CSV table of N, CA, C and O in Angstrom, one decimal:
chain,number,residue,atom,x,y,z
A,1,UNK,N,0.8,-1.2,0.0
A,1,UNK,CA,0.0,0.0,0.0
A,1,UNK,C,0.9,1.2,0.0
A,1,UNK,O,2.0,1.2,0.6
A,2,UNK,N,0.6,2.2,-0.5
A,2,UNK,CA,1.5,3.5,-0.9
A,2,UNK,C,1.3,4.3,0.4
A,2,UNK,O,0.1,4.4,0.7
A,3,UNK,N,2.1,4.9,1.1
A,3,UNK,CA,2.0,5.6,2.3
A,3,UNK,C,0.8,7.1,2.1
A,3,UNK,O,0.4,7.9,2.9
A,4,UNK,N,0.4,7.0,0.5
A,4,UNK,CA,-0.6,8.1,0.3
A,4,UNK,C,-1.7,7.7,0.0
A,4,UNK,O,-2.6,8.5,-0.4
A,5,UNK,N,-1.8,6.5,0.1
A,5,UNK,CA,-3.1,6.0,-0.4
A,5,UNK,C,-4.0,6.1,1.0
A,5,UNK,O,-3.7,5.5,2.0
A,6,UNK,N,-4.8,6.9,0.9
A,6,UNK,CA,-6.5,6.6,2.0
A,6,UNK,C,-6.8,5.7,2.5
A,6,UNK,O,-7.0,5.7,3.7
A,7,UNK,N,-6.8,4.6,1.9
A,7,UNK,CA,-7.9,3.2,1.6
A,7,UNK,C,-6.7,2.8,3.1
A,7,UNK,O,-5.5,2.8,3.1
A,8,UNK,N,-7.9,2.3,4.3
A,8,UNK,CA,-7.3,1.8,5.1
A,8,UNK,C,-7.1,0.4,4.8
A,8,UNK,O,-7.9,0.0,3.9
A,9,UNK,N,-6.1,-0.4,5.4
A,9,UNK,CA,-5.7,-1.7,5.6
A,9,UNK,C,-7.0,-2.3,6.3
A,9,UNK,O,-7.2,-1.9,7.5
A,10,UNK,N,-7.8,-3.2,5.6
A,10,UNK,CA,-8.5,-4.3,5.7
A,10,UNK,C,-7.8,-5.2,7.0
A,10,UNK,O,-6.7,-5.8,6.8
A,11,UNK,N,-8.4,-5.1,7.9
A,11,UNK,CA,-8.2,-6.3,8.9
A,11,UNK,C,-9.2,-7.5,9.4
A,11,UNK,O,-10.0,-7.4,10.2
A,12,UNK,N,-8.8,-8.6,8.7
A,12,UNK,CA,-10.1,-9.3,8.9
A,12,UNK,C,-9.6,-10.6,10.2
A,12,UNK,O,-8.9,-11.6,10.1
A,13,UNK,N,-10.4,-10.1,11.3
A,13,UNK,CA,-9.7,-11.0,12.6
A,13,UNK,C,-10.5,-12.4,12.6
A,13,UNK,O,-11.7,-12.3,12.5
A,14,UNK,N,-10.1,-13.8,12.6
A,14,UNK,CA,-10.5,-14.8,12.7
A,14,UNK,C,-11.4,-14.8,14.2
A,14,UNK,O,-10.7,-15.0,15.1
A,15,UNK,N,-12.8,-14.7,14.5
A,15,UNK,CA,-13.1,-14.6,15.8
A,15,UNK,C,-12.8,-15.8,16.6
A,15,UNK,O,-12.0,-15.7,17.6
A,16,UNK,N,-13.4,-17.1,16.2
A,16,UNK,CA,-12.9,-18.1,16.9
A,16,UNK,C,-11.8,-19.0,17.1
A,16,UNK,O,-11.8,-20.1,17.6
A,17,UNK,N,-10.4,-18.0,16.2
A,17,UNK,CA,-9.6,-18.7,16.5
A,17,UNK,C,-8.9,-18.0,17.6
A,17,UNK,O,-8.4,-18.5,18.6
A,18,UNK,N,-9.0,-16.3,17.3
A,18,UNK,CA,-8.6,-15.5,18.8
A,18,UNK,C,-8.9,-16.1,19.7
A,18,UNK,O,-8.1,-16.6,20.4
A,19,UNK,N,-10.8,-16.0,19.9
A,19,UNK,CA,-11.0,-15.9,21.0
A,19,UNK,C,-10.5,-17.6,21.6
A,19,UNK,O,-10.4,-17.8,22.8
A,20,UNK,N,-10.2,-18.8,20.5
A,20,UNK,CA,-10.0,-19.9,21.1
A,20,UNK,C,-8.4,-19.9,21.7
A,20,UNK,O,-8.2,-20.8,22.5
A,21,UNK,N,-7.3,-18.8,21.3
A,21,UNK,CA,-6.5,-18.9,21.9
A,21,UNK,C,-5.5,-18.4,23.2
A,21,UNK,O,-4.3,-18.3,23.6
A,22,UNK,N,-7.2,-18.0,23.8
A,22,UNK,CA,-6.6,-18.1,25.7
A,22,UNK,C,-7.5,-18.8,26.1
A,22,UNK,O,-8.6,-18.6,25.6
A,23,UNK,N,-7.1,-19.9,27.3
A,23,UNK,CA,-7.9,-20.8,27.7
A,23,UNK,C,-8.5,-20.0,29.4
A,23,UNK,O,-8.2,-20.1,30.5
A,24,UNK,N,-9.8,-18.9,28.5
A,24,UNK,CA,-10.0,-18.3,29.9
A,24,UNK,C,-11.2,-18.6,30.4
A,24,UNK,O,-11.6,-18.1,31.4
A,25,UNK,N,-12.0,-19.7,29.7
A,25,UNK,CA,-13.8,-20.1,30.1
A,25,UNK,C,-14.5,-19.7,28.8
A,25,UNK,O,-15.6,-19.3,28.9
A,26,UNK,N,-14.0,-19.7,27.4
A,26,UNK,CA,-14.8,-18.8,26.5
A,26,UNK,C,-15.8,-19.8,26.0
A,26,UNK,O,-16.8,-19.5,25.4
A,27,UNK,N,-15.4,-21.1,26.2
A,27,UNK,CA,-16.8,-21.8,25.7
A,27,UNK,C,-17.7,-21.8,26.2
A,27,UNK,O,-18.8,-21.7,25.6
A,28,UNK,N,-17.5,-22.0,28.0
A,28,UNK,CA,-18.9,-21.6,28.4
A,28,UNK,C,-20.3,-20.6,27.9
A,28,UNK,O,-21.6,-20.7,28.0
A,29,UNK,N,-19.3,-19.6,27.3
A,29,UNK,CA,-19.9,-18.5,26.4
A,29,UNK,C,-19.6,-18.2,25.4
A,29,UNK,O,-18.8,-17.2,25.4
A,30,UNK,N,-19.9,-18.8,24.0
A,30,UNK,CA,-18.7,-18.2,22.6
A,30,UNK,C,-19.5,-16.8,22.2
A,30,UNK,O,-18.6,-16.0,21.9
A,31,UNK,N,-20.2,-16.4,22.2
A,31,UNK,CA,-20.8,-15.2,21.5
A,31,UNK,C,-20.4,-14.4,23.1
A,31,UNK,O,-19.6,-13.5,22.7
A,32,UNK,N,-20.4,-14.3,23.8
A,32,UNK,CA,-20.4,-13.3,25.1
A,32,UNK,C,-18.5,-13.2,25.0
A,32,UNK,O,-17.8,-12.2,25.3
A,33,UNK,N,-18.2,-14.2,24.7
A,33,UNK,CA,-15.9,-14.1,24.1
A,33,UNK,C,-16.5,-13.3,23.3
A,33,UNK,O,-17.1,-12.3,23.9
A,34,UNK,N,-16.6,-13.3,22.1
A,34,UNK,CA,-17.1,-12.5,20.5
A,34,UNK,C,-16.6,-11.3,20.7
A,34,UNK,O,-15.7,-10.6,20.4
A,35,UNK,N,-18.4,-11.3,21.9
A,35,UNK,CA,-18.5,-9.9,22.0
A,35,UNK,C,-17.8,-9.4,22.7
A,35,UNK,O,-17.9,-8.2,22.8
A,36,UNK,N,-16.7,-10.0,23.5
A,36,UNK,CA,-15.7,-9.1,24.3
A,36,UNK,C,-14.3,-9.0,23.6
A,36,UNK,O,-13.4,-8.5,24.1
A,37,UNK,N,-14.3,-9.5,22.5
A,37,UNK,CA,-13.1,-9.6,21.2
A,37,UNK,C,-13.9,-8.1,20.9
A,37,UNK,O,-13.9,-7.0,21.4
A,38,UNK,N,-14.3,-8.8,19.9
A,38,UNK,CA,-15.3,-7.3,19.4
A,38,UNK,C,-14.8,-5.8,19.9
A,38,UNK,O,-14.0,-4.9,19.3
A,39,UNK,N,-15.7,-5.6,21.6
A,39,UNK,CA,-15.3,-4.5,22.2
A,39,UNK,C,-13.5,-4.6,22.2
A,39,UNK,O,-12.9,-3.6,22.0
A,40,UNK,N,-13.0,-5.6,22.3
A,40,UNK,CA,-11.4,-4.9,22.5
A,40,UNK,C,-10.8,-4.6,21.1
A,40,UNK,O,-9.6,-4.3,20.9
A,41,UNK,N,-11.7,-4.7,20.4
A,41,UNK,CA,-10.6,-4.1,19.1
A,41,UNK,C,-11.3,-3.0,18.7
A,41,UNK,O,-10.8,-2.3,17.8
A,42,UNK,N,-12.7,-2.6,19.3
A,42,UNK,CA,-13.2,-1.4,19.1
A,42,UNK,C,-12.3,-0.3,19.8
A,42,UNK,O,-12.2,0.8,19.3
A,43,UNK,N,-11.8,-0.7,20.9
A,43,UNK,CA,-11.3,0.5,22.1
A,43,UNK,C,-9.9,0.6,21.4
A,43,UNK,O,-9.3,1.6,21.2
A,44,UNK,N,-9.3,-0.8,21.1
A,44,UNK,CA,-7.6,-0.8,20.7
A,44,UNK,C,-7.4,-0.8,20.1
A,44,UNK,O,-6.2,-0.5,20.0
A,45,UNK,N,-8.1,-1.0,18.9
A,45,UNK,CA,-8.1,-1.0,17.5
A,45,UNK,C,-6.7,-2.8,16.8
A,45,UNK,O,-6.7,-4.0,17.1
A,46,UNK,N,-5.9,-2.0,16.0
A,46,UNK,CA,-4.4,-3.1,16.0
A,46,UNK,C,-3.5,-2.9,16.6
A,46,UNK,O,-2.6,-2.6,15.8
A,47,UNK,N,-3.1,-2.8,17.9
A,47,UNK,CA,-1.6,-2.2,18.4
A,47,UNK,C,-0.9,-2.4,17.6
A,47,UNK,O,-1.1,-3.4,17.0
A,48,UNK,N,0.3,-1.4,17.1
A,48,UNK,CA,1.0,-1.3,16.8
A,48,UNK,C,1.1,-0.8,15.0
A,48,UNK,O,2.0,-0.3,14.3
A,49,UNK,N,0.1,-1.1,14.8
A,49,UNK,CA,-0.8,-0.6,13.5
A,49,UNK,C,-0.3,0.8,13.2
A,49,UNK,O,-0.4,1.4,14.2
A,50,UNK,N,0.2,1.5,12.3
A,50,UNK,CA,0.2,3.2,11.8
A,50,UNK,C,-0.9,3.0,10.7
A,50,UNK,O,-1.0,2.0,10.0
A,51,UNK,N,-1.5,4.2,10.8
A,51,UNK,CA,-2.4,4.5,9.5
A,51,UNK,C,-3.3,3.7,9.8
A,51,UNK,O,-3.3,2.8,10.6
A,52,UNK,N,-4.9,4.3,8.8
A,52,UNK,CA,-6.3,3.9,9.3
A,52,UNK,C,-6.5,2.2,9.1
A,52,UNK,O,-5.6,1.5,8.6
A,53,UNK,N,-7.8,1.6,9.5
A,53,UNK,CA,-7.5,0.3,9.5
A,53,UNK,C,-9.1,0.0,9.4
A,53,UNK,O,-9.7,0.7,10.3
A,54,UNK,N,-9.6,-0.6,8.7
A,54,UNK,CA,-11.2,-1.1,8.7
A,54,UNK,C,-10.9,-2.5,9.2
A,54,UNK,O,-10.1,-3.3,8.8
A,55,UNK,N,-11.9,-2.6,10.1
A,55,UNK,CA,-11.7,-4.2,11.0
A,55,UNK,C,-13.2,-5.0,11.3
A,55,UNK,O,-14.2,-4.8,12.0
A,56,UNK,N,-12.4,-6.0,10.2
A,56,UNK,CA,-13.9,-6.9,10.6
A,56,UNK,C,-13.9,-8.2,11.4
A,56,UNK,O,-13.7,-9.1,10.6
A,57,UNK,N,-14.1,-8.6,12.4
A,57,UNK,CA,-14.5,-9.6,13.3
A,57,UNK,C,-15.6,-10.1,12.3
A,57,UNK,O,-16.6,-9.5,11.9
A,58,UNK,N,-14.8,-12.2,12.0
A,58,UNK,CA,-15.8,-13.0,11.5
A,58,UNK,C,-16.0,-14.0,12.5
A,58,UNK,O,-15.0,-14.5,12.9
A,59,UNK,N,-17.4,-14.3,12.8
A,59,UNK,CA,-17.8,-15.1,13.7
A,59,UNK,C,-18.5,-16.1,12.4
A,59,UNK,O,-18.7,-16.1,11.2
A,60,UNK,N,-18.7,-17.0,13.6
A,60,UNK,CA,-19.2,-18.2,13.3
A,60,UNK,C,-19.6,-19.2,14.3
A,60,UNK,O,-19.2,-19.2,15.5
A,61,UNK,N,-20.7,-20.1,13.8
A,61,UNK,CA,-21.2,-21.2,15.2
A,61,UNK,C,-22.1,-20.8,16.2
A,61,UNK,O,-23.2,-20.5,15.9
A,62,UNK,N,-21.7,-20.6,17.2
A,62,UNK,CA,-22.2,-20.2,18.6
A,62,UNK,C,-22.6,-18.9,18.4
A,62,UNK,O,-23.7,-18.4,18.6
A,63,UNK,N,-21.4,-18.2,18.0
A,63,UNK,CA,-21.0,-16.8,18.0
A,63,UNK,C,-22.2,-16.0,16.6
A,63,UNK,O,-22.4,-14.8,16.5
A,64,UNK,N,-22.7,-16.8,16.0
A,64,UNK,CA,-23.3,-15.7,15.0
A,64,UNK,C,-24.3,-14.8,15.4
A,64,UNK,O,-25.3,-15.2,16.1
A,65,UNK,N,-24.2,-13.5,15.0
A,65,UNK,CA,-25.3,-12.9,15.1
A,65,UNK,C,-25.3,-11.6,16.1
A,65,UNK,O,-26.1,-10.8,16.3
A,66,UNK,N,-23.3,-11.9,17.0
A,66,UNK,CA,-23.0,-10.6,17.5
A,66,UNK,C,-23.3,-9.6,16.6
A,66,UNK,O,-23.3,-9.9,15.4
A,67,UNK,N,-23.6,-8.4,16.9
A,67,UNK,CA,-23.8,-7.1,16.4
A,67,UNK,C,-22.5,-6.5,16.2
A,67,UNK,O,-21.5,-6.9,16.8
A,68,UNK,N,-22.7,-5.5,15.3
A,68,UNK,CA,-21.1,-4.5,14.9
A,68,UNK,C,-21.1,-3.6,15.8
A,68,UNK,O,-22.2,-3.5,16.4
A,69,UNK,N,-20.1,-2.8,16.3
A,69,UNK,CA,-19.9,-1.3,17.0
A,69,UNK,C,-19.3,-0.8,16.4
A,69,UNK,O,-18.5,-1.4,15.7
A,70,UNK,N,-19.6,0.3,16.3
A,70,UNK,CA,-18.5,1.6,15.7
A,70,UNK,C,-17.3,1.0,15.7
A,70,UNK,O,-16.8,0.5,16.7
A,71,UNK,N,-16.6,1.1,14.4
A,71,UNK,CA,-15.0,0.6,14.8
A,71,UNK,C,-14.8,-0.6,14.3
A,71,UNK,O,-13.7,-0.9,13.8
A,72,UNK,N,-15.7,-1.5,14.4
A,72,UNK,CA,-16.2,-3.2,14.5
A,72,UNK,C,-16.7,-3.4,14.0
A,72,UNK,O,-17.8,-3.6,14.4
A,73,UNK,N,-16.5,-3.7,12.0
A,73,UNK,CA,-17.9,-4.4,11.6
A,73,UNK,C,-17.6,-6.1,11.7
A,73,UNK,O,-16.6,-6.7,11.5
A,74,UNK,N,-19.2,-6.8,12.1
A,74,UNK,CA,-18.7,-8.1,12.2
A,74,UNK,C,-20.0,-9.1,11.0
A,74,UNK,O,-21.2,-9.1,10.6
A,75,UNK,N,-19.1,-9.5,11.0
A,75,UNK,CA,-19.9,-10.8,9.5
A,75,UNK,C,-19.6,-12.1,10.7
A,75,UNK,O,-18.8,-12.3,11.6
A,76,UNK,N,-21.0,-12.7,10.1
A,76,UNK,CA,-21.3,-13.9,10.5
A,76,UNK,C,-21.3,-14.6,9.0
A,76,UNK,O,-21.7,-14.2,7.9
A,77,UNK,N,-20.5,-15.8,9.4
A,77,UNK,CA,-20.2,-16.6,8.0
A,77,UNK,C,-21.4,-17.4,8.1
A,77,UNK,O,-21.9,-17.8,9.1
A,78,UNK,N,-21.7,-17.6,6.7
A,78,UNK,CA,-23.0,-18.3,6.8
A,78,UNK,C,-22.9,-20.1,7.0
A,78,UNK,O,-23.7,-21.0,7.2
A,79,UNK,N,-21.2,-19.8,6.7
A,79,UNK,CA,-20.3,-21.6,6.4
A,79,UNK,C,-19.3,-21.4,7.2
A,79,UNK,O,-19.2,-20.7,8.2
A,80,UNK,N,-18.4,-22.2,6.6
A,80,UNK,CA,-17.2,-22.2,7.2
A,80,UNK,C,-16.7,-20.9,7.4
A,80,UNK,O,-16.6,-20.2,6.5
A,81,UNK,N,-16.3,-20.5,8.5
A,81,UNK,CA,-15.5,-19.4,8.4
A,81,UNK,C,-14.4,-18.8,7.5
A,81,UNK,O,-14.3,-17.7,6.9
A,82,UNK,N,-13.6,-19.9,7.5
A,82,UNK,CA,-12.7,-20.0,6.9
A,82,UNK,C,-12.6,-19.4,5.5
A,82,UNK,O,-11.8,-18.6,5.0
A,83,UNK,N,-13.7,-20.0,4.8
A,83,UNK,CA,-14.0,-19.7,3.9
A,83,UNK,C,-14.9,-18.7,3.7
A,83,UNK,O,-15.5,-18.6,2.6
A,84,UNK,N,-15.3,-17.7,4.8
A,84,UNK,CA,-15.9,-17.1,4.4
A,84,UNK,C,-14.6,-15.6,4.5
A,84,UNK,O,-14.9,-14.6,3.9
A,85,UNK,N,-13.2,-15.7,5.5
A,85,UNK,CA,-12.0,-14.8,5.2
A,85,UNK,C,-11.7,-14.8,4.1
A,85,UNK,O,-11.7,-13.7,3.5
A,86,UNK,N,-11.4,-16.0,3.4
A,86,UNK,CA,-10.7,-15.8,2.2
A,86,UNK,C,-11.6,-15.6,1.0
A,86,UNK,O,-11.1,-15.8,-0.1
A,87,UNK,N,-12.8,-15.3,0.9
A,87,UNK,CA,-13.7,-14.7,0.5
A,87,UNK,C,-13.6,-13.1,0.6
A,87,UNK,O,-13.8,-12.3,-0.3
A,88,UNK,N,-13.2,-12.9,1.5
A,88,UNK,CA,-13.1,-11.6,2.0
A,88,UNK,C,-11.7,-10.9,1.3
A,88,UNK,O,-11.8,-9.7,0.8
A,89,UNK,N,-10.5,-11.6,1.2
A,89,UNK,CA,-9.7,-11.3,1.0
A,89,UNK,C,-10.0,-11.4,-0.6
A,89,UNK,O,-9.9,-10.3,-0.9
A,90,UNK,N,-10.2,-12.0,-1.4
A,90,UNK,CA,-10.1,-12.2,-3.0
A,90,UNK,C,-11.0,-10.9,-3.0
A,90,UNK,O,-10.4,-9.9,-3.5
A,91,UNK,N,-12.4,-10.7,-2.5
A,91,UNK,CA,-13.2,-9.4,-2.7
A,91,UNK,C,-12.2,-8.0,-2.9
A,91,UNK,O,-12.4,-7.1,-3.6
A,92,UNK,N,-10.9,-8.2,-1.7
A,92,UNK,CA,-10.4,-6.6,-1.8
A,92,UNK,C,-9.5,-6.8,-2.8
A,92,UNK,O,-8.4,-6.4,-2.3
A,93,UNK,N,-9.3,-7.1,-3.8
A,93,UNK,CA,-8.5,-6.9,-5.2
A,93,UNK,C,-7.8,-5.6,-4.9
A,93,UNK,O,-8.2,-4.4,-5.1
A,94,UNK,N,-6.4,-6.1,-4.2
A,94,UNK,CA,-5.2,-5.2,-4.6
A,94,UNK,C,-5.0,-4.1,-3.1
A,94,UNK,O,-4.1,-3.4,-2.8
A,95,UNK,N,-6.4,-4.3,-2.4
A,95,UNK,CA,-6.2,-3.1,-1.1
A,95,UNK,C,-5.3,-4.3,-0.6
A,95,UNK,O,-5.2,-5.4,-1.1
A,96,UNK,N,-4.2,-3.4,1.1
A,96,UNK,CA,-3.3,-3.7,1.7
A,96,UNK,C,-4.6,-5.0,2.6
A,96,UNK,O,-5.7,-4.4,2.8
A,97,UNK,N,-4.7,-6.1,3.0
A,97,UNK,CA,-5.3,-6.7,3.9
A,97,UNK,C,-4.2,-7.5,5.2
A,97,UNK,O,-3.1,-7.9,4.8
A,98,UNK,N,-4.4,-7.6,6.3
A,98,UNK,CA,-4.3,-8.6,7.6
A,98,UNK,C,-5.2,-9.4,7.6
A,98,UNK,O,-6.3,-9.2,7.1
A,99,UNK,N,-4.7,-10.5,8.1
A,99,UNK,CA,-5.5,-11.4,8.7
A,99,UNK,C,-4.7,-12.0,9.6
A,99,UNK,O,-3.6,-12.5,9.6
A,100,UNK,N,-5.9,-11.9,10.7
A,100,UNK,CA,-5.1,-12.6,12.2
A,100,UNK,C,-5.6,-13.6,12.2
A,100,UNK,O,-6.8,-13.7,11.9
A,101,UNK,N,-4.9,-14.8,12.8
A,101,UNK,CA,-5.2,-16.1,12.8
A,101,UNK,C,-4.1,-16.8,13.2
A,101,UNK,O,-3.0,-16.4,13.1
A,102,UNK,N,-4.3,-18.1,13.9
A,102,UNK,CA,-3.1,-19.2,14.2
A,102,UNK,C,-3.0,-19.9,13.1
A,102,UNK,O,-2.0,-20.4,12.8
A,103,UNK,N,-4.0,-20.0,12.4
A,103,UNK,CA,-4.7,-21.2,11.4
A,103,UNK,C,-4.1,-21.2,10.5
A,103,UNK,O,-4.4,-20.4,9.6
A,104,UNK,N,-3.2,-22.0,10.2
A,104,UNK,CA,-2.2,-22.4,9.3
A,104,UNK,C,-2.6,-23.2,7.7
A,104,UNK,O,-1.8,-23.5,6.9
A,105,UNK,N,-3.8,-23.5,7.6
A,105,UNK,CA,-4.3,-23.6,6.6
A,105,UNK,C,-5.0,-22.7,5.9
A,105,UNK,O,-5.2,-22.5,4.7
A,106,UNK,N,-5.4,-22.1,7.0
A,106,UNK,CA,-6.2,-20.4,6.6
A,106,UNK,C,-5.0,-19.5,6.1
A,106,UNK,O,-5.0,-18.9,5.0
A,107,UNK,N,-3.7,-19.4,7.3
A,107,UNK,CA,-3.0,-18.5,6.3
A,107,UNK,C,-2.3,-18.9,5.5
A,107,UNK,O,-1.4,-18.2,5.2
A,108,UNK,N,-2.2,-20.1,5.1
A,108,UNK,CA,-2.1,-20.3,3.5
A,108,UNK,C,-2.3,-19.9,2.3
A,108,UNK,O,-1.6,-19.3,1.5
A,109,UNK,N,-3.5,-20.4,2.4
A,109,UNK,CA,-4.7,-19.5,1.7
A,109,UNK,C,-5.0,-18.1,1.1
A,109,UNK,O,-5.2,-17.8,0.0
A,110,UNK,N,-4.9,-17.3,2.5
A,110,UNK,CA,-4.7,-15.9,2.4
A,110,UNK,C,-3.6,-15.4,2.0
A,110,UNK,O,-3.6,-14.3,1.6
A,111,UNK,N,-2.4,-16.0,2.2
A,111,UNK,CA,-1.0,-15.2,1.7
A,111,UNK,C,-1.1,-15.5,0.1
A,111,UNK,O,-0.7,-14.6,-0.7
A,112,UNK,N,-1.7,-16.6,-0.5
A,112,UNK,CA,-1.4,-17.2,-1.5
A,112,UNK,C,-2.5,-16.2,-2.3
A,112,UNK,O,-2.2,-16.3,-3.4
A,113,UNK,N,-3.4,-15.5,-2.1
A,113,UNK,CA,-4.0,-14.0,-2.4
A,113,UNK,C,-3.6,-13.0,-2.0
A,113,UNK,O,-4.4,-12.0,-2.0
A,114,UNK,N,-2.2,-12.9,-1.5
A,114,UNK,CA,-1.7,-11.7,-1.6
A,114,UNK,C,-1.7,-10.8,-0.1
A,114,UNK,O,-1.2,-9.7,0.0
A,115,UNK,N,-2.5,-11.5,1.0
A,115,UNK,CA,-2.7,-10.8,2.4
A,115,UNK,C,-1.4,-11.1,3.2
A,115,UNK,O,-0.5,-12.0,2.9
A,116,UNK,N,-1.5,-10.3,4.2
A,116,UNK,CA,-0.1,-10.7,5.7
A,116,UNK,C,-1.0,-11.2,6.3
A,116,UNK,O,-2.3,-11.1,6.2
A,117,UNK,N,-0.3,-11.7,7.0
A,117,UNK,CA,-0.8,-12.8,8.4
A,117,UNK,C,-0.7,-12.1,9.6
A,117,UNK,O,0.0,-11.1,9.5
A,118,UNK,N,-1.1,-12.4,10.8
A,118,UNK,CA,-0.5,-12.2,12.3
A,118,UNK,C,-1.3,-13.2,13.0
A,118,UNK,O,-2.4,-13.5,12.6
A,119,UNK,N,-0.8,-13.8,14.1
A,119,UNK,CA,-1.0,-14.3,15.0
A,119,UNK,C,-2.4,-14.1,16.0
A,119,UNK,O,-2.7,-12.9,16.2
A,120,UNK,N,-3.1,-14.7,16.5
A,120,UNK,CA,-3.4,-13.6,18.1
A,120,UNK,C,-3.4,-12.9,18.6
A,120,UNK,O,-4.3,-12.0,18.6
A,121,UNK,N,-2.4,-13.0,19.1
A,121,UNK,CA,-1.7,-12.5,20.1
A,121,UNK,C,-1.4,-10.7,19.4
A,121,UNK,O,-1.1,-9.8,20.1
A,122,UNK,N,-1.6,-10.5,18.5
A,122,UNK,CA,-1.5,-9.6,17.8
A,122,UNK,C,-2.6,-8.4,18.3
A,122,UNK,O,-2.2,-7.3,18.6
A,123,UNK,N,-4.3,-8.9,18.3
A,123,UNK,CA,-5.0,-8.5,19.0
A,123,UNK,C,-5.6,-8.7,20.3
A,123,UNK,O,-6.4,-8.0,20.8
A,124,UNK,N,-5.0,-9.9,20.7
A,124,UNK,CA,-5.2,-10.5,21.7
A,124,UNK,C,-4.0,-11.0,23.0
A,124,UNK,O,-3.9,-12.2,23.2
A,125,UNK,N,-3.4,-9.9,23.6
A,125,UNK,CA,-2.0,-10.8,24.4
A,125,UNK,C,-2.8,-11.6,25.2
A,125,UNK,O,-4.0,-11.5,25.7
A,126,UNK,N,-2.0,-12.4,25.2
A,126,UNK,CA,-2.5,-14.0,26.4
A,126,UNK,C,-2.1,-13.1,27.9
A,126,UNK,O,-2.2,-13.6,29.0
């Protein structure tokens, strides 16, 4: 992405792989994790991020049907999640995209269309 280009960097956060990677009680509640993913990347946005950033939280399963906040749009995959990121990613033809994820067959996929990867812990420290 050109340091003058507008068009924020696309961040599309895997919801349940974040929120699956701290072992803090989130299954008891997957959509009530979601939604506290959700709110923390509304307030924090991407640490460490310069420049604007459109962020979408994709849920799935349990989790569908959290609502967006300002800051936060969130898609409920109607399938696989999985496949509903790299959906996402082929759609932005040529914008800068992230995708956070552990999911190593996911970021396959996604680098192999041209996105960066991050971790978790990226928006999520343990």
């Amino acid at each position: 992405m050109d340091a003058d280009d507008p068009t924020p960097t696309l961040v599309i956060v895997d919801g349940a792989n974040v929120v699956g990677s701290v072992p803090d009680g989130w299954w008891r509640d997957r959509r009530g994790a979601a939604e506290r993913l959700r709110d923390r990347l509304a307030a924090e946005g991407v640490p460490g991020r310069t420049g604007p950033v459109e962020i979408v939280l994709v849920v799935e399963g349990a989790a569908r049907g959290v609502a967006p906040v300002p800051g936060v749009r969130v898609e409920s995959a109607p399938g696989s999640g999985d496949d509903h990121m790299v959906a996402l990613v082929a759609a932005a033809r040529g914008r800068a995209v992230l995708v956070v994820t552990a999911d190593r067959e996911l970021r396959r996929r996604v680098t192999d269309l041209g996105a960066e990867v991050a971790g978790p812990r990226t928006v999520r420290p343990a």
